[in-house]
Amino acid sequence: MKYERSYNFSAGPAMMPEAVLEEIRDEMMNYRGSGMCVMEMSHRSKVFQQIADEAEADLRALMHIPDNYKVLFIQGGGTVQFAMVAMNLMKNGKACYIETGAWSKKAIAEAKKYGEVIIPASSADKNFSYIPDCRDLPIPEDCDYVYICENETIHGVTWNTLPDTKGHILVSDQSSMFLSRPCDVSRYGLIWAGVQKNVGPAGMAVVIIREDLLRDDLPSFVPTYMSYKVHADNGSMYNTPNCWAIYCCGKVFRYLMEQGGLEAMAQRNAEKAKVLYDFLDSSSLFRAAVTPADRSVMNVPFVTGSKELDAEVVAAAKAAGFDNLKGHKSVGGLRASIYNAMPREGVEALVDFLQAFEESRR
């Protein structure tokens, strides 16, 4: 039987689980007898408040979020959070950022607008193909927090061991690995994730923040909307939130719980990533771009060594029903993003295609 939808390897917006999309489709015109679509509802209505409450409750259960952490649904994605983190957490005007790829670099550039940024470790020397050793970082005592991008979507590296922050607050951008594996939330001061990669539609970020980090004493230049405390005090309803994204993400949270939770997802993700990495490591044409110990199971960059041949692969893949295999414009090459919603058979089909392509070039 031919697969009716293309296999979408986009880094984001990305695939969502088909069962979730079907449920959303069935509720599109009349959500549970309300007579309207969720996109038409008032965010102040009892019906939508129940949607938001259930989404938060399911996420808390899924991640085992401690009671002293707030869950916020905030409009915008990474670009907004790069600024919000610095605006809200830079009390002494100094923070440490570990540089591991394109998205940590963007966070660094934004944070420099609000204070001093120290880079105690970087993997720029090898084109961000590994995670640096962070067991003994030179972190100043007056540093406000230590920031990491826990999975670099473009360069395809991931943190398997968190850095030793020497007692300082750990902040993590988990966008492209959010809910892909278990997470001990208590080890972080703040976790944020743009939802368009591994959870839902674009236009929103989930922020999980420890209550003691919510501040009343923000600098006067910080806009009201950019205060985490404002969002926390108003239950993410200070203004009209991204109602559609909250609804869709809530569906995904419930779906993941029904699939066995994050432990089950971690096992599935590791198994399907192994299928692709095993092929790349045995291939004479394709090569994985990341040191094995630090490879992401969500984003897999690889190359042929020829820009022209890379382009041929992308064109042939598109014709065969595999979408968005082109690497990010800043690094080139190829990339397969294989988030939670990508079935194992999609990865296996991709490997079959790449094997056939390689054979055709021999």
mmCIF file of C-alpha atoms in Angstrom:
data_model
loop_
_atom_site.group_PDB
_atom_site.id
_atom_site.type_symbol
_atom_site.label_atom_id
_atom_site.label_comp_id
_atom_site.label_asym_id
_atom_site.label_seq_id
_atom_site.Cartn_x
_atom_site.Cartn_y
_atom_site.Cartn_z
ATOM 1 C CA MET A 1 0.000 0.000 0.000
ATOM 2 C CA LYS A 2 1.435 3.373 -1.004
ATOM 3 C CA TYR A 3 1.977 5.838 1.810
ATOM 4 C CA GLU A 4 -0.539 8.622 1.162
ATOM 5 C CA ARG A 5 1.457 11.401 2.809
ATOM 6 C CA SER A 6 5.055 12.253 2.041
ATOM 7 C CA TYR A 7 7.721 11.484 4.591
ATOM 8 C CA ASN A 8 8.535 14.964 5.862
ATOM 9 C CA PHE A 9 12.066 15.314 7.261
ATOM 10 C CA SER A 10 11.729 19.060 7.903
ATOM 11 C CA ALA A 11 13.466 20.518 10.949
ATOM 12 C CA GLY A 12 10.381 22.595 11.676
ATOM 13 C CA PRO A 13 7.561 23.142 11.174
ATOM 14 C CA ALA A 14 7.645 19.386 11.184
ATOM 15 C CA MET A 15 5.550 16.229 11.191
ATOM 16 C CA MET A 16 2.829 15.744 13.761
ATOM 17 C CA PRO A 17 1.403 12.331 14.720
ATOM 18 C CA GLU A 18 -1.240 11.255 12.220
ATOM 19 C CA ALA A 19 -3.588 10.122 14.982
ATOM 20 C CA VAL A 20 -3.453 13.649 16.417
ATOM 21 C CA LEU A 21 -4.077 15.272 13.044
ATOM 22 C CA GLU A 22 -7.070 13.003 12.482
ATOM 23 C CA GLU A 23 -8.536 13.908 15.865
ATOM 24 C CA ILE A 24 -8.022 17.608 15.159
ATOM 25 C CA ARG A 25 -9.698 17.135 11.772
ATOM 26 C CA ASP A 26 -12.705 15.481 13.367
ATOM 27 C CA GLU A 27 -13.116 18.347 15.851
ATOM 28 C CA MET A 28 -12.403 21.123 13.362
ATOM 29 C CA MET A 29 -15.932 22.354 12.704
ATOM 30 C CA ASN A 30 -17.515 21.594 16.063
ATOM 31 C CA TYR A 31 -15.259 21.084 19.055
ATOM 32 C CA ARG A 32 -17.017 18.677 21.435
ATOM 33 C CA GLY A 33 -20.467 20.099 20.850
ATOM 34 C CA SER A 34 -19.441 23.730 21.307
ATOM 35 C CA GLY A 35 -20.703 24.616 17.846
ATOM 36 C CA MET A 36 -17.428 26.209 16.822
ATOM 37 C CA CYS A 37 -13.809 25.527 15.901
ATOM 38 C CA VAL A 38 -11.149 26.108 18.563
ATOM 39 C CA MET A 39 -9.738 28.872 16.327
ATOM 40 C CA GLU A 40 -13.029 30.759 16.761
ATOM 41 C CA MET A 41 -13.285 30.507 20.543
ATOM 42 C CA SER A 42 -12.742 33.214 23.086
ATOM 43 C CA HIS A 43 -9.633 32.493 25.135
ATOM 44 C CA ARG A 44 -11.707 33.616 28.129
ATOM 45 C CA SER A 45 -14.364 30.970 27.584
ATOM 46 C CA LYS A 46 -14.817 28.016 29.933
ATOM 47 C CA VAL A 47 -14.368 25.643 27.000
ATOM 48 C CA PHE A 48 -10.959 26.996 26.061
ATOM 49 C CA GLN A 49 -9.849 27.339 29.689
ATOM 50 C CA GLN A 50 -10.475 23.614 30.049
ATOM 51 C CA ILE A 51 -8.346 22.969 26.931
ATOM 52 C CA ALA A 52 -5.476 25.002 28.365
ATOM 53 C CA ASP A 53 -5.774 23.465 31.836
ATOM 54 C CA GLU A 54 -5.754 19.930 30.422
ATOM 55 C CA ALA A 55 -2.732 20.711 28.237
ATOM 56 C CA GLU A 56 -0.751 21.981 31.210
ATOM 57 C CA ALA A 57 -1.811 19.095 33.447
ATOM 58 C CA ASP A 58 -0.826 16.514 30.818
ATOM 59 C CA LEU A 59 2.562 18.156 30.236
ATOM 60 C CA ARG A 60 3.202 18.209 33.982
ATOM 61 C CA ALA A 61 2.355 14.517 34.204
ATOM 62 C CA LEU A 62 4.394 13.648 31.118
ATOM 63 C CA MET A 63 7.559 15.398 32.373
ATOM 64 C CA HIS A 64 6.946 14.925 36.118
ATOM 65 C CA ILE A 65 7.278 18.693 36.564
ATOM 66 C CA PRO A 66 7.703 19.646 40.256
ATOM 67 C CA ASP A 67 5.071 21.843 41.876
ATOM 68 C CA ASN A 68 7.499 24.753 42.324
ATOM 69 C CA TYR A 69 7.797 25.230 38.551
ATOM 70 C CA LYS A 70 5.425 27.256 36.399
ATOM 71 C CA VAL A 71 4.407 26.133 32.906
ATOM 72 C CA LEU A 72 3.903 29.018 30.489
ATOM 73 C CA PHE A 73 2.577 29.100 26.926
ATOM 74 C CA ILE A 74 4.153 32.151 25.266
ATOM 75 C CA GLN A 75 3.668 33.444 21.730
ATOM 76 C CA GLY A 76 6.681 33.429 19.439
ATOM 77 C CA GLY A 77 9.543 30.964 19.259
ATOM 78 C CA GLY A 78 13.268 30.971 19.845
ATOM 79 C CA THR A 79 13.836 34.557 18.718
ATOM 80 C CA VAL A 80 11.555 35.818 21.494
ATOM 81 C CA GLN A 81 13.006 33.478 24.116
ATOM 82 C CA PHE A 82 16.601 34.491 23.352
ATOM 83 C CA ALA A 83 15.656 37.968 24.561
ATOM 84 C CA MET A 84 13.266 36.979 27.362
ATOM 85 C CA VAL A 85 15.800 34.734 29.079
ATOM 86 C CA ALA A 86 18.377 37.525 29.238
ATOM 87 C CA MET A 87 15.865 40.215 30.168
ATOM 88 C CA ASN A 88 14.436 38.188 33.048
ATOM 89 C CA LEU A 89 17.456 36.353 34.444
ATOM 90 C CA MET A 90 20.369 38.800 34.090
ATOM 91 C CA LYS A 91 20.257 40.316 37.575
ATOM 92 C CA ASN A 92 24.013 40.939 37.771
ATOM 93 C CA GLY A 93 24.290 41.584 34.060
ATOM 94 C CA LYS A 94 26.509 38.566 33.395
ATOM 95 C CA ALA A 95 25.787 35.100 31.994
ATOM 96 C CA CYS A 96 27.693 32.107 30.621
ATOM 97 C CA TYR A 97 26.678 30.647 27.263
ATOM 98 C CA ILE A 98 28.177 27.420 25.944
ATOM 99 C CA GLU A 99 28.618 27.681 22.184
ATOM 100 C CA THR A 100 27.727 24.444 20.388
ATOM 101 C CA GLY A 101 26.109 25.521 17.120
ATOM 102 C CA ALA A 102 23.956 27.968 15.202
ATOM 103 C CA TRP A 103 21.194 28.342 17.791
ATOM 104 C CA SER A 104 23.449 28.874 20.787
ATOM 105 C CA LYS A 105 25.283 31.476 18.672
ATOM 106 C CA LYS A 106 22.015 33.295 18.010
ATOM 107 C CA ALA A 107 21.177 33.194 21.717
ATOM 108 C CA ILE A 108 24.604 34.635 22.520
ATOM 109 C CA ALA A 109 24.189 37.493 20.054
ATOM 110 C CA GLU A 110 20.817 38.437 21.554
ATOM 111 C CA ALA A 111 21.957 38.157 25.170
ATOM 112 C CA LYS A 112 24.861 40.552 24.499
ATOM 113 C CA LYS A 113 22.276 43.322 24.074
ATOM 114 C CA TYR A 114 21.373 43.040 27.763
ATOM 115 C CA GLY A 115 24.620 42.233 29.556
ATOM 116 C CA GLU A 116 28.021 40.608 29.480
ATOM 117 C CA VAL A 117 28.193 37.177 27.878
ATOM 118 C CA ILE A 118 31.016 34.801 28.782
ATOM 119 C CA ILE A 119 31.671 31.744 26.605
ATOM 120 C CA PRO A 120 33.429 29.238 28.894
ATOM 121 C CA ALA A 121 33.383 26.444 26.290
ATOM 122 C CA SER A 122 32.905 26.186 22.529
ATOM 123 C CA SER A 123 33.095 23.590 19.762
ATOM 124 C CA ALA A 124 33.566 26.151 16.990
ATOM 125 C CA ASP A 125 37.082 24.826 16.410
ATOM 126 C CA LYS A 126 35.656 21.710 14.723
ATOM 127 C CA ASN A 127 32.620 23.284 13.077
ATOM 128 C CA PHE A 128 30.344 22.398 16.001
ATOM 129 C CA SER A 129 30.648 18.662 15.393
ATOM 130 C CA TYR A 130 30.889 17.748 19.086
ATOM 131 C CA ILE A 131 29.895 18.826 22.608
ATOM 132 C CA PRO A 132 32.825 20.290 24.579
ATOM 133 C CA ASP A 133 33.929 18.887 27.928
ATOM 134 C CA CYS A 134 32.013 20.892 30.544
ATOM 135 C CA ARG A 135 33.001 19.121 33.750
ATOM 136 C CA ASP A 136 35.104 22.020 35.044
ATOM 137 C CA LEU A 137 33.994 25.282 33.502
ATOM 138 C CA PRO A 138 35.520 28.651 34.481
ATOM 139 C CA ILE A 139 32.237 30.166 35.689
ATOM 140 C CA PRO A 140 32.452 33.513 37.559
ATOM 141 C CA GLU A 141 30.746 33.601 40.946
ATOM 142 C CA ASP A 142 28.554 36.534 39.921
ATOM 143 C CA CYS A 143 27.292 34.764 36.790
ATOM 144 C CA ASP A 144 23.489 34.805 36.695
ATOM 145 C CA TYR A 145 22.995 31.561 34.772
ATOM 146 C CA VAL A 146 24.572 29.042 32.414
ATOM 147 C CA TYR A 147 22.822 28.611 29.057
ATOM 148 C CA ILE A 148 22.907 25.655 26.682
ATOM 149 C CA CYS A 149 21.107 24.638 23.514
ATOM 150 C CA GLU A 150 20.536 21.025 24.497
ATOM 151 C CA ASN A 151 20.044 19.849 20.919
ATOM 152 C CA GLU A 152 21.395 21.872 18.006
ATOM 153 C CA THR A 153 18.901 21.493 15.172
ATOM 154 C CA ILE A 154 21.264 22.644 12.414
ATOM 155 C CA HIS A 155 24.546 21.036 13.467
ATOM 156 C CA GLY A 156 22.976 17.867 14.890
ATOM 157 C CA VAL A 157 24.745 17.628 18.247
ATOM 158 C CA THR A 158 23.043 16.842 21.537
ATOM 159 C CA TRP A 159 23.944 16.939 25.220
ATOM 160 C CA ASN A 160 23.951 13.508 26.857
ATOM 161 C CA THR A 161 25.597 14.829 30.050
ATOM 162 C CA LEU A 162 24.592 18.227 31.400
ATOM 163 C CA PRO A 163 27.356 20.722 32.246
ATOM 164 C CA ASP A 164 28.570 21.226 35.794
ATOM 165 C CA THR A 165 27.275 24.741 36.443
ATOM 166 C CA LYS A 166 28.939 24.897 39.889
ATOM 167 C CA GLY A 167 25.676 25.801 41.557
ATOM 168 C CA HIS A 168 24.528 28.353 39.008
ATOM 169 C CA ILE A 169 21.126 28.262 37.317
ATOM 170 C CA LEU A 170 20.992 26.058 34.226
ATOM 171 C CA VAL A 171 18.905 27.347 31.308
ATOM 172 C CA SER A 172 18.221 25.061 28.361
ATOM 173 C CA ASP A 173 16.784 25.534 24.899
ATOM 174 C CA GLN A 174 15.209 22.118 24.314
ATOM 175 C CA SER A 175 13.282 23.036 21.168
ATOM 176 C CA SER A 176 14.369 20.228 18.860
ATOM 177 C CA MET A 177 14.502 17.460 21.472
ATOM 178 C CA PHE A 178 11.604 18.496 23.706
ATOM 179 C CA LEU A 179 9.632 15.437 24.884
ATOM 180 C CA SER A 180 11.893 13.055 22.974
ATOM 181 C CA ARG A 181 13.297 11.508 26.160
ATOM 182 C CA PRO A 182 12.861 11.732 29.950
ATOM 183 C CA CYS A 183 13.983 14.957 31.592
ATOM 184 C CA ASP A 184 14.766 15.684 35.240
ATOM 185 C CA VAL A 185 13.238 19.158 35.363
ATOM 186 C CA SER A 186 14.616 19.793 38.866
ATOM 187 C CA ARG A 187 18.140 20.068 37.423
ATOM 188 C CA TYR A 188 17.169 23.213 35.511
ATOM 189 C CA GLY A 189 16.139 26.690 36.483
ATOM 190 C CA LEU A 190 14.424 27.256 33.159
ATOM 191 C CA ILE A 191 13.613 25.099 30.129
ATOM 192 C CA TRP A 192 12.102 26.531 26.995
ATOM 193 C CA ALA A 193 11.103 24.969 23.693
ATOM 194 C CA GLY A 194 9.702 26.301 20.448
ATOM 195 C CA VAL A 195 6.904 23.840 19.757
ATOM 196 C CA GLN A 196 7.084 23.711 15.950
ATOM 197 C CA LYS A 197 9.819 21.083 15.846
ATOM 198 C CA ASN A 198 8.678 18.167 17.972
ATOM 199 C CA VAL A 199 5.284 19.085 19.430
ATOM 200 C CA GLY A 200 2.903 21.233 17.393
ATOM 201 C CA PRO A 201 2.301 24.117 14.974
ATOM 202 C CA ALA A 202 4.576 27.143 14.816
ATOM 203 C CA GLY A 203 4.027 30.317 16.790
ATOM 204 C CA MET A 204 4.499 29.376 20.445
ATOM 205 C CA ALA A 205 7.087 28.357 23.012
ATOM 206 C CA VAL A 206 6.620 26.345 26.174
ATOM 207 C CA VAL A 207 8.528 27.753 29.140
ATOM 208 C CA ILE A 208 9.064 25.778 32.347
ATOM 209 C CA ILE A 209 10.507 28.064 35.012
ATOM 210 C CA ARG A 210 11.261 27.653 38.702
ATOM 211 C CA GLU A 211 9.081 29.984 40.749
ATOM 212 C CA ASP A 212 11.931 31.714 42.567
ATOM 213 C CA LEU A 213 13.215 33.028 39.211
ATOM 214 C CA LEU A 214 10.056 35.057 38.589
ATOM 215 C CA ARG A 215 10.937 38.709 39.223
ATOM 216 C CA ASP A 216 9.033 41.852 40.143
ATOM 217 C CA ASP A 217 12.139 44.018 39.802
ATOM 218 C CA LEU A 218 12.774 43.842 36.057
ATOM 219 C CA PRO A 219 14.469 46.833 34.405
ATOM 220 C CA SER A 220 12.076 49.503 33.160
ATOM 221 C CA PHE A 221 13.026 48.837 29.537
ATOM 222 C CA VAL A 222 11.529 45.316 29.656
ATOM 223 C CA PRO A 223 8.133 45.313 27.901
ATOM 224 C CA THR A 224 5.244 43.969 29.968
ATOM 225 C CA TYR A 225 4.786 41.027 27.606
ATOM 226 C CA MET A 226 8.429 40.007 28.041
ATOM 227 C CA SER A 227 8.066 39.362 31.778
ATOM 228 C CA TYR A 228 7.820 35.706 32.773
ATOM 229 C CA LYS A 229 6.132 36.749 36.011
ATOM 230 C CA VAL A 230 3.360 38.532 34.122
ATOM 231 C CA HIS A 231 2.638 35.352 32.190
ATOM 232 C CA ALA A 232 2.814 33.210 35.331
ATOM 233 C CA ASP A 233 0.538 35.512 37.338
ATOM 234 C CA ASN A 234 -2.032 35.437 34.550
ATOM 235 C CA GLY A 235 -1.939 31.723 33.759
ATOM 236 C CA SER A 236 -0.564 32.399 30.253
ATOM 237 C CA MET A 237 -3.677 34.497 29.581
ATOM 238 C CA TYR A 238 -2.291 38.028 30.034
ATOM 239 C CA ASN A 239 -3.211 38.643 26.427
ATOM 240 C CA THR A 240 -4.807 36.460 23.764
ATOM 241 C CA PRO A 241 -2.486 33.443 23.630
ATOM 242 C CA ASN A 242 -1.839 31.194 20.658
ATOM 243 C CA CYS A 243 -5.030 29.242 21.298
ATOM 244 C CA TRP A 244 -4.632 26.930 18.305
ATOM 245 C CA ALA A 245 -1.077 25.933 19.254
ATOM 246 C CA ILE A 246 -2.095 25.257 22.869
ATOM 247 C CA TYR A 247 -4.940 23.047 21.651
ATOM 248 C CA CYS A 248 -2.750 21.105 19.201
ATOM 249 C CA CYS A 249 0.113 20.708 21.662
ATOM 250 C CA GLY A 250 -2.333 19.452 24.273
ATOM 251 C CA LYS A 251 -3.400 16.746 21.833
ATOM 252 C CA VAL A 252 0.248 15.733 21.367
ATOM 253 C CA PHE A 253 0.886 15.662 25.135
ATOM 254 C CA ARG A 254 -2.041 13.284 25.602
ATOM 255 C CA TYR A 255 -0.940 11.178 22.614
ATOM 256 C CA LEU A 256 2.570 10.775 24.059
ATOM 257 C CA MET A 257 1.136 9.657 27.380
ATOM 258 C CA GLU A 258 -0.981 7.054 25.591
ATOM 259 C CA GLN A 259 2.116 5.832 23.715
ATOM 260 C CA GLY A 260 3.931 5.010 26.949
ATOM 261 C CA GLY A 261 5.399 8.367 27.902
ATOM 262 C CA LEU A 262 8.888 9.742 27.408
ATOM 263 C CA GLU A 263 10.649 6.493 28.311
ATOM 264 C CA ALA A 264 8.909 4.766 25.419
ATOM 265 C CA MET A 265 9.633 7.655 23.064
ATOM 266 C CA ALA A 266 13.328 7.610 23.993
ATOM 267 C CA GLN A 267 13.575 3.934 23.118
ATOM 268 C CA ARG A 268 11.765 4.348 19.807
ATOM 269 C CA ASN A 269 13.814 7.396 18.863
ATOM 270 C CA ALA A 270 17.098 5.668 19.643
ATOM 271 C CA GLU A 271 16.111 2.628 17.590
ATOM 272 C CA LYS A 272 15.097 4.548 14.490
ATOM 273 C CA ALA A 273 18.131 6.878 14.681
ATOM 274 C CA LYS A 274 20.362 3.795 14.830
ATOM 275 C CA VAL A 275 18.889 2.602 11.532
ATOM 276 C CA LEU A 276 20.035 5.800 9.812
ATOM 277 C CA TYR A 277 23.398 6.181 11.569
ATOM 278 C CA ASP A 278 24.296 2.527 10.939
ATOM 279 C CA PHE A 279 23.749 3.081 7.239
ATOM 280 C CA LEU A 280 25.733 6.341 7.188
ATOM 281 C CA ASP A 281 28.646 4.738 9.046
ATOM 282 C CA SER A 282 28.786 1.875 6.536
ATOM 283 C CA SER A 283 28.259 3.999 3.430
ATOM 284 C CA SER A 284 31.031 4.807 0.975
ATOM 285 C CA LEU A 285 29.124 7.818 -0.370
ATOM 286 C CA PHE A 286 27.403 9.422 2.629
ATOM 287 C CA ARG A 287 29.035 10.532 5.865
ATOM 288 C CA ALA A 288 27.502 11.642 9.173
ATOM 289 C CA ALA A 289 28.743 15.076 10.248
ATOM 290 C CA VAL A 290 28.854 14.622 14.036
ATOM 291 C CA THR A 291 31.137 12.795 16.463
ATOM 292 C CA PRO A 292 29.335 9.526 17.383
ATOM 293 C CA ALA A 293 29.154 10.221 21.130
ATOM 294 C CA ASP A 294 27.344 13.538 20.599
ATOM 295 C CA ARG A 295 24.985 12.680 17.757
ATOM 296 C CA SER A 296 21.404 13.893 17.948
ATOM 297 C CA VAL A 297 18.670 11.299 17.549
ATOM 298 C CA MET A 298 16.358 14.065 16.331
ATOM 299 C CA ASN A 299 18.401 15.886 13.665
ATOM 300 C CA VAL A 300 20.846 13.949 11.503
ATOM 301 C CA PRO A 301 23.107 16.065 9.237
ATOM 302 C CA PHE A 302 25.124 14.202 6.614
ATOM 303 C CA VAL A 303 27.057 14.922 3.418
ATOM 304 C CA THR A 304 28.364 13.347 0.248
ATOM 305 C CA GLY A 305 31.344 15.701 0.067
ATOM 306 C CA SER A 306 30.041 17.336 -3.118
ATOM 307 C CA LYS A 307 27.573 20.223 -3.224
ATOM 308 C CA GLU A 308 26.423 19.140 -6.654
ATOM 309 C CA LEU A 309 25.822 15.571 -5.540
ATOM 310 C CA ASP A 310 24.042 16.749 -2.393
ATOM 311 C CA ALA A 311 21.675 18.716 -4.630
ATOM 312 C CA GLU A 312 21.089 15.626 -6.775
ATOM 313 C CA VAL A 313 20.153 13.621 -3.692
ATOM 314 C CA VAL A 314 17.671 16.288 -2.564
ATOM 315 C CA ALA A 315 16.005 16.425 -5.990
ATOM 316 C CA ALA A 316 15.815 12.639 -6.331
ATOM 317 C CA ALA A 317 14.490 12.300 -2.769
ATOM 318 C CA LYS A 318 11.746 14.838 -3.410
ATOM 319 C CA ALA A 319 10.671 12.940 -6.512
ATOM 320 C CA ALA A 320 10.564 9.735 -4.461
ATOM 321 C CA GLY A 321 8.308 11.243 -1.767
ATOM 322 C CA PHE A 322 10.907 12.317 0.803
ATOM 323 C CA ASP A 323 10.564 16.019 1.628
ATOM 324 C CA ASN A 324 12.934 18.561 3.169
ATOM 325 C CA LEU A 325 16.226 16.663 3.142
ATOM 326 C CA LYS A 326 18.234 19.730 2.179
ATOM 327 C CA GLY A 327 20.608 20.870 4.913
ATOM 328 C CA HIS A 328 20.261 24.315 6.466
ATOM 329 C CA LYS A 329 21.454 27.111 4.184
ATOM 330 C CA SER A 330 24.188 28.070 6.665
ATOM 331 C CA VAL A 331 25.908 24.670 6.534
ATOM 332 C CA GLY A 332 24.680 22.985 3.351
ATOM 333 C CA GLY A 333 24.738 19.224 2.915
ATOM 334 C CA LEU A 334 21.771 17.075 3.856
ATOM 335 C CA ARG A 335 19.723 16.668 7.012
ATOM 336 C CA ALA A 336 17.001 14.310 8.145
ATOM 337 C CA SER A 337 14.950 15.455 11.122
ATOM 338 C CA ILE A 338 13.340 12.365 12.634
ATOM 339 C CA TYR A 339 11.229 13.682 15.471
ATOM 340 C CA ASN A 340 8.765 11.708 17.604
ATOM 341 C CA ALA A 341 6.146 11.747 14.841
ATOM 342 C CA MET A 342 8.432 10.214 12.198
ATOM 343 C CA PRO A 343 7.639 6.487 12.078
ATOM 344 C CA ARG A 344 10.451 3.958 11.959
ATOM 345 C CA GLU A 345 9.267 2.828 8.532
ATOM 346 C CA GLY A 346 9.911 6.363 7.276
ATOM 347 C CA VAL A 347 13.552 6.127 8.331
ATOM 348 C CA GLU A 348 13.851 2.637 6.869
ATOM 349 C CA ALA A 349 12.366 3.859 3.581
ATOM 350 C CA LEU A 350 14.859 6.732 3.520
ATOM 351 C CA VAL A 351 17.751 4.337 4.060
ATOM 352 C CA ASP A 352 16.477 2.141 1.216
ATOM 353 C CA PHE A 353 16.369 5.206 -1.029
ATOM 354 C CA LEU A 354 19.883 6.337 -0.047
ATOM 355 C CA GLN A 355 21.252 2.836 -0.604
ATOM 356 C CA ALA A 356 19.677 2.724 -4.046
ATOM 357 C CA PHE A 357 21.068 6.162 -4.867
ATOM 358 C CA GLU A 358 24.531 5.082 -3.771
ATOM 359 C CA GLU A 359 24.346 1.929 -5.885
ATOM 360 C CA SER A 360 23.341 3.974 -8.912
ATOM 361 C CA ARG A 361 26.531 6.028 -8.594
ATOM 362 C CA ARG A 362 28.917 3.086 -8.451
#
